Amino acid sequence: MSLNAAIRTPRVALQQPTPTQRPRLEPVTGARARRKPKLVYALIALAGALAIGAAQIGLSLAITQDSYTLATLSSQQRDLTLQTEALQEELTGVSSPQALASSAAALGMVVAGSPSYLRLSDGAVFGAGTGAGWSSTIDPNGSGAVGNALLTHPDAGATAGETDDDPDGAATPSTEQLPPAITDGLPSPTTH
């Protein structure tokens, strides 16, 4: 016997589907009721969009205000840097040896000719041993002095129009060489 014969399964007859009756078609008498959208959801969405727009406008204004503040602070820093440089230049001029010698001469101090030395162990004086005379051996403002542009201030010299008998006390402005005014574009040389 074969193995196929021992494991036979009985045949089951296939059942034919029974015809069922279809439901009858009927015409729709009324429109189907539609669901109304929830008004609350629409209001929440609209409020969210408005809040996002307001936040963007607020941030934009804050950034713009910060940029103006930054520009103002940068301008102040530039002005303070220029002022610091001017004060440093003035300090350099005032602390120069020529300025010190001029100030000392204005106070009546004189420069001694040759130095004298005192030995502390026995009190002996080496050198001339005399005090300085009433006239200085060096004239800091004389003909041999080198001009120091840091010592001359623009307001130190009076121009021809500035006199003490001006009734208003106002000084006439000095005529400096200023660049030409730009009225119709950049100045250009005339050529032939």
mmCIF file of C-alpha atoms in Angstrom:
data_model
loop_
_atom_site.group_PDB
_atom_site.id
_atom_site.type_symbol
_atom_site.label_atom_id
_atom_site.label_comp_id
_atom_site.label_asym_id
_atom_site.label_seq_id
_atom_site.Cartn_x
_atom_site.Cartn_y
_atom_site.Cartn_z
ATOM 1 C CA MET A 1 0.000 0.000 0.000
ATOM 2 C CA SER A 2 1.007 3.352 -0.626
ATOM 3 C CA LEU A 3 1.254 6.096 1.760
ATOM 4 C CA ASN A 4 -1.088 8.157 -0.323
ATOM 5 C CA ALA A 5 -3.865 5.692 0.099
ATOM 6 C CA ALA A 6 -3.569 5.667 3.863
ATOM 7 C CA ILE A 7 -3.855 9.400 4.232
ATOM 8 C CA ARG A 8 -6.831 10.072 2.139
ATOM 9 C CA THR A 9 -9.099 12.781 3.078
ATOM 10 C CA PRO A 10 -12.717 12.690 2.156
ATOM 11 C CA ARG A 11 -13.807 15.116 -0.470
ATOM 12 C CA VAL A 12 -16.015 17.842 0.643
ATOM 13 C CA ALA A 13 -18.445 19.074 -1.851
ATOM 14 C CA LEU A 14 -18.161 22.718 -2.608
ATOM 15 C CA GLN A 15 -21.223 24.590 -1.728
ATOM 16 C CA GLN A 16 -22.665 26.935 -4.212
ATOM 17 C CA PRO A 17 -23.466 30.357 -2.811
ATOM 18 C CA THR A 18 -27.094 30.805 -2.414
ATOM 19 C CA PRO A 19 -28.469 33.724 -4.202
ATOM 20 C CA THR A 20 -29.396 36.376 -1.709
ATOM 21 C CA GLN A 21 -31.755 39.066 -2.436
ATOM 22 C CA ARG A 22 -30.340 42.426 -2.990
ATOM 23 C CA PRO A 23 -31.886 45.278 -1.147
ATOM 24 C CA ARG A 24 -34.131 47.355 -3.252
ATOM 25 C CA LEU A 25 -32.850 50.658 -4.365
ATOM 26 C CA GLU A 26 -34.824 53.559 -3.150
ATOM 27 C CA PRO A 27 -34.483 57.202 -4.140
ATOM 28 C CA VAL A 28 -32.972 59.544 -1.549
ATOM 29 C CA THR A 29 -35.682 61.771 -0.352
ATOM 30 C CA GLY A 30 -33.660 64.387 1.600
ATOM 31 C CA ALA A 31 -30.127 65.703 1.692
ATOM 32 C CA ARG A 32 -27.849 63.992 4.086
ATOM 33 C CA ALA A 33 -27.196 66.080 7.166
ATOM 34 C CA ARG A 34 -23.652 67.491 7.023
ATOM 35 C CA ARG A 35 -21.583 67.924 10.143
ATOM 36 C CA LYS A 36 -21.035 71.503 11.028
ATOM 37 C CA PRO A 37 -17.384 72.462 11.561
ATOM 38 C CA LYS A 38 -16.646 73.380 15.119
ATOM 39 C CA LEU A 39 -16.370 77.128 15.490
ATOM 40 C CA VAL A 40 -14.062 76.734 18.462
ATOM 41 C CA TYR A 41 -11.391 74.979 16.375
ATOM 42 C CA ALA A 42 -11.480 77.701 13.738
ATOM 43 C CA LEU A 43 -11.135 80.420 16.377
ATOM 44 C CA ILE A 44 -8.217 78.632 18.018
ATOM 45 C CA ALA A 45 -6.435 78.292 14.644
ATOM 46 C CA LEU A 46 -7.040 81.969 13.829
ATOM 47 C CA ALA A 47 -5.854 83.082 17.279
ATOM 48 C CA GLY A 48 -2.706 80.937 16.912
ATOM 49 C CA ALA A 49 -1.908 82.475 13.514
ATOM 50 C CA LEU A 50 -2.411 85.987 14.907
ATOM 51 C CA ALA A 51 -0.209 85.199 17.927
ATOM 52 C CA ILE A 52 2.593 83.931 15.681
ATOM 53 C CA GLY A 53 2.329 87.062 13.495
ATOM 54 C CA ALA A 54 2.383 89.348 16.545
ATOM 55 C CA ALA A 55 5.421 87.518 17.948
ATOM 56 C CA GLN A 56 7.286 87.924 14.648
ATOM 57 C CA ILE A 57 6.496 91.638 14.508
ATOM 58 C CA GLY A 58 7.568 92.078 18.139
ATOM 59 C CA LEU A 59 10.865 90.268 17.553
ATOM 60 C CA SER A 60 11.482 92.298 14.405
ATOM 61 C CA LEU A 61 10.936 95.555 16.298
ATOM 62 C CA ALA A 62 13.178 94.414 19.142
ATOM 63 C CA ILE A 63 15.975 93.487 16.735
ATOM 64 C CA THR A 64 15.614 96.815 14.931
ATOM 65 C CA GLN A 65 15.750 98.721 18.218
ATOM 66 C CA ASP A 66 18.826 96.743 19.253
ATOM 67 C CA SER A 67 20.551 97.627 15.975
ATOM 68 C CA TYR A 68 19.903 101.339 16.592
ATOM 69 C CA THR A 69 21.240 100.987 20.132
ATOM 70 C CA LEU A 70 24.315 99.187 18.801
ATOM 71 C CA ALA A 71 24.906 101.925 16.210
ATOM 72 C CA THR A 72 24.635 104.590 18.916
ATOM 73 C CA LEU A 73 27.062 102.760 21.195
ATOM 74 C CA SER A 74 29.502 102.223 18.320
ATOM 75 C CA SER A 75 29.384 105.949 17.560
ATOM 76 C CA GLN A 76 30.015 106.775 21.219
ATOM 77 C CA GLN A 77 32.902 104.321 21.333
ATOM 78 C CA ARG A 78 34.438 105.877 18.205
ATOM 79 C CA ASP A 79 34.090 109.379 19.712
ATOM 80 C CA LEU A 80 35.630 108.242 23.002
ATOM 81 C CA THR A 81 38.488 106.567 21.153
ATOM 82 C CA LEU A 82 39.211 109.795 19.274
ATOM 83 C CA GLN A 83 39.018 111.767 22.519
ATOM 84 C CA THR A 84 41.380 109.297 24.219
ATOM 85 C CA GLU A 85 43.869 109.617 21.368
ATOM 86 C CA ALA A 86 43.709 113.428 21.532
ATOM 87 C CA LEU A 87 44.257 113.394 25.298
ATOM 88 C CA GLN A 88 47.144 110.937 24.922
ATOM 89 C CA GLU A 89 48.730 113.222 22.335
ATOM 90 C CA GLU A 90 48.283 116.215 24.641
ATOM 91 C CA LEU A 91 49.800 114.251 27.543
ATOM 92 C CA THR A 92 52.754 113.304 25.382
ATOM 93 C CA GLY A 93 53.333 116.956 24.520
ATOM 94 C CA VAL A 94 53.017 118.175 28.106
ATOM 95 C CA SER A 95 55.309 115.468 29.479
ATOM 96 C CA SER A 96 58.086 116.114 26.961
ATOM 97 C CA PRO A 97 61.432 117.423 28.238
ATOM 98 C CA GLN A 98 61.015 120.616 26.223
ATOM 99 C CA ALA A 99 57.680 121.361 27.915
ATOM 100 C CA LEU A 100 59.232 120.654 31.315
ATOM 101 C CA ALA A 101 62.144 123.002 30.594
ATOM 102 C CA SER A 102 59.773 125.738 29.358
ATOM 103 C CA SER A 103 57.602 125.406 32.453
ATOM 104 C CA ALA A 104 60.646 125.521 34.722
ATOM 105 C CA ALA A 105 61.946 128.651 32.952
ATOM 106 C CA ALA A 106 58.520 130.299 33.316
ATOM 107 C CA LEU A 107 58.656 129.616 37.073
ATOM 108 C CA GLY A 108 62.109 131.232 37.312
ATOM 109 C CA MET A 109 64.193 128.069 37.671
ATOM 110 C CA VAL A 110 67.660 128.058 36.142
ATOM 111 C CA VAL A 111 69.973 125.316 34.941
ATOM 112 C CA ALA A 112 73.306 125.154 36.744
ATOM 113 C CA GLY A 113 76.451 125.096 34.653
ATOM 114 C CA SER A 114 78.445 122.247 36.161
ATOM 115 C CA PRO A 115 77.280 119.716 38.713
ATOM 116 C CA SER A 116 78.632 119.446 42.253
ATOM 117 C CA TYR A 117 78.832 116.253 44.269
ATOM 118 C CA LEU A 118 78.723 115.721 48.021
ATOM 119 C CA ARG A 119 80.522 112.804 49.642
ATOM 120 C CA LEU A 120 78.477 111.743 52.662
ATOM 121 C CA SER A 121 81.252 110.003 54.590
ATOM 122 C CA ASP A 122 83.220 113.170 55.303
ATOM 123 C CA GLY A 123 80.964 115.925 53.838
ATOM 124 C CA ALA A 124 83.464 116.931 51.132
ATOM 125 C CA VAL A 125 82.096 118.844 48.101
ATOM 126 C CA PHE A 126 83.505 118.019 44.685
ATOM 127 C CA GLY A 127 82.985 120.285 41.702
ATOM 128 C CA ALA A 128 82.415 124.044 41.530
ATOM 129 C CA GLY A 129 80.633 124.099 44.840
ATOM 130 C CA THR A 130 78.822 127.299 44.049
ATOM 131 C CA GLY A 131 75.118 127.807 43.453
ATOM 132 C CA ALA A 132 73.634 128.531 40.092
ATOM 133 C CA GLY A 133 73.628 132.100 38.876
ATOM 134 C CA TRP A 134 70.559 134.179 38.196
ATOM 135 C CA SER A 135 70.646 133.366 34.515
ATOM 136 C CA SER A 136 70.227 129.927 33.045
ATOM 137 C CA THR A 137 72.889 128.432 30.838
ATOM 138 C CA ILE A 138 70.201 126.886 28.597
ATOM 139 C CA ASP A 139 67.303 128.774 27.048
ATOM 140 C CA PRO A 140 64.558 126.204 26.275
ATOM 141 C CA ASN A 141 62.652 128.694 24.103
ATOM 142 C CA GLY A 142 65.667 130.237 22.371
ATOM 143 C CA SER A 143 66.718 130.230 18.755
ATOM 144 C CA GLY A 144 68.281 126.777 19.043
ATOM 145 C CA ALA A 145 65.086 125.154 20.309
ATOM 146 C CA VAL A 146 63.379 122.699 18.031
ATOM 147 C CA GLY A 147 59.723 123.455 17.450
ATOM 148 C CA ASN A 148 57.336 121.023 19.085
ATOM 149 C CA ALA A 149 53.982 120.808 17.342
ATOM 150 C CA LEU A 150 52.484 119.036 20.351
ATOM 151 C CA LEU A 151 53.112 122.114 22.519
ATOM 152 C CA THR A 152 51.478 124.673 20.248
ATOM 153 C CA HIS A 153 47.726 124.729 20.648
ATOM 154 C CA PRO A 154 45.466 126.032 17.861
ATOM 155 C CA ASP A 155 43.864 128.533 20.256
ATOM 156 C CA ALA A 156 47.251 129.800 21.523
ATOM 157 C CA GLY A 157 47.931 132.092 18.578
ATOM 158 C CA ALA A 158 45.570 134.943 17.758
ATOM 159 C CA THR A 159 44.646 135.600 14.163
ATOM 160 C CA ALA A 160 44.481 139.077 12.712
ATOM 161 C CA GLY A 161 40.740 139.414 13.391
ATOM 162 C CA GLU A 162 40.928 138.360 17.041
ATOM 163 C CA THR A 163 41.524 141.337 19.287
ATOM 164 C CA ASP A 164 40.650 142.091 22.877
ATOM 165 C CA ASP A 165 38.603 145.142 21.885
ATOM 166 C CA ASP A 166 35.967 143.004 20.130
ATOM 167 C CA PRO A 167 32.662 144.083 21.748
ATOM 168 C CA ASP A 168 30.974 140.681 21.487
ATOM 169 C CA GLY A 169 33.982 138.749 22.646
ATOM 170 C CA ALA A 170 33.553 136.507 19.630
ATOM 171 C CA ALA A 171 36.567 135.622 17.606
ATOM 172 C CA THR A 172 36.454 135.624 13.860
ATOM 173 C CA PRO A 173 37.062 132.172 12.459
ATOM 174 C CA SER A 174 40.473 131.519 11.044
ATOM 175 C CA THR A 175 40.712 130.951 7.337
ATOM 176 C CA GLU A 176 41.914 127.396 7.009
ATOM 177 C CA GLN A 177 42.362 125.543 3.784
ATOM 178 C CA LEU A 178 39.153 123.564 3.575
ATOM 179 C CA PRO A 179 38.341 121.102 0.811
ATOM 180 C CA PRO A 180 36.038 122.440 -1.892
ATOM 181 C CA ALA A 181 32.326 122.024 -1.346
ATOM 182 C CA ILE A 182 30.710 119.266 -3.344
ATOM 183 C CA THR A 183 27.659 120.788 -5.011
ATOM 184 C CA ASP A 184 27.313 119.123 -8.386
ATOM 185 C CA GLY A 185 29.071 115.814 -7.839
ATOM 186 C CA LEU A 186 32.752 115.156 -7.375
ATOM 187 C CA PRO A 187 35.164 117.924 -8.391
ATOM 188 C CA SER A 188 37.242 117.122 -11.431
ATOM 189 C CA PRO A 189 40.064 118.992 -13.105
ATOM 190 C CA THR A 190 39.309 120.984 -16.226
ATOM 191 C CA THR A 191 41.080 119.726 -19.296
ATOM 192 C CA HIS A 192 41.501 121.173 -22.791
#
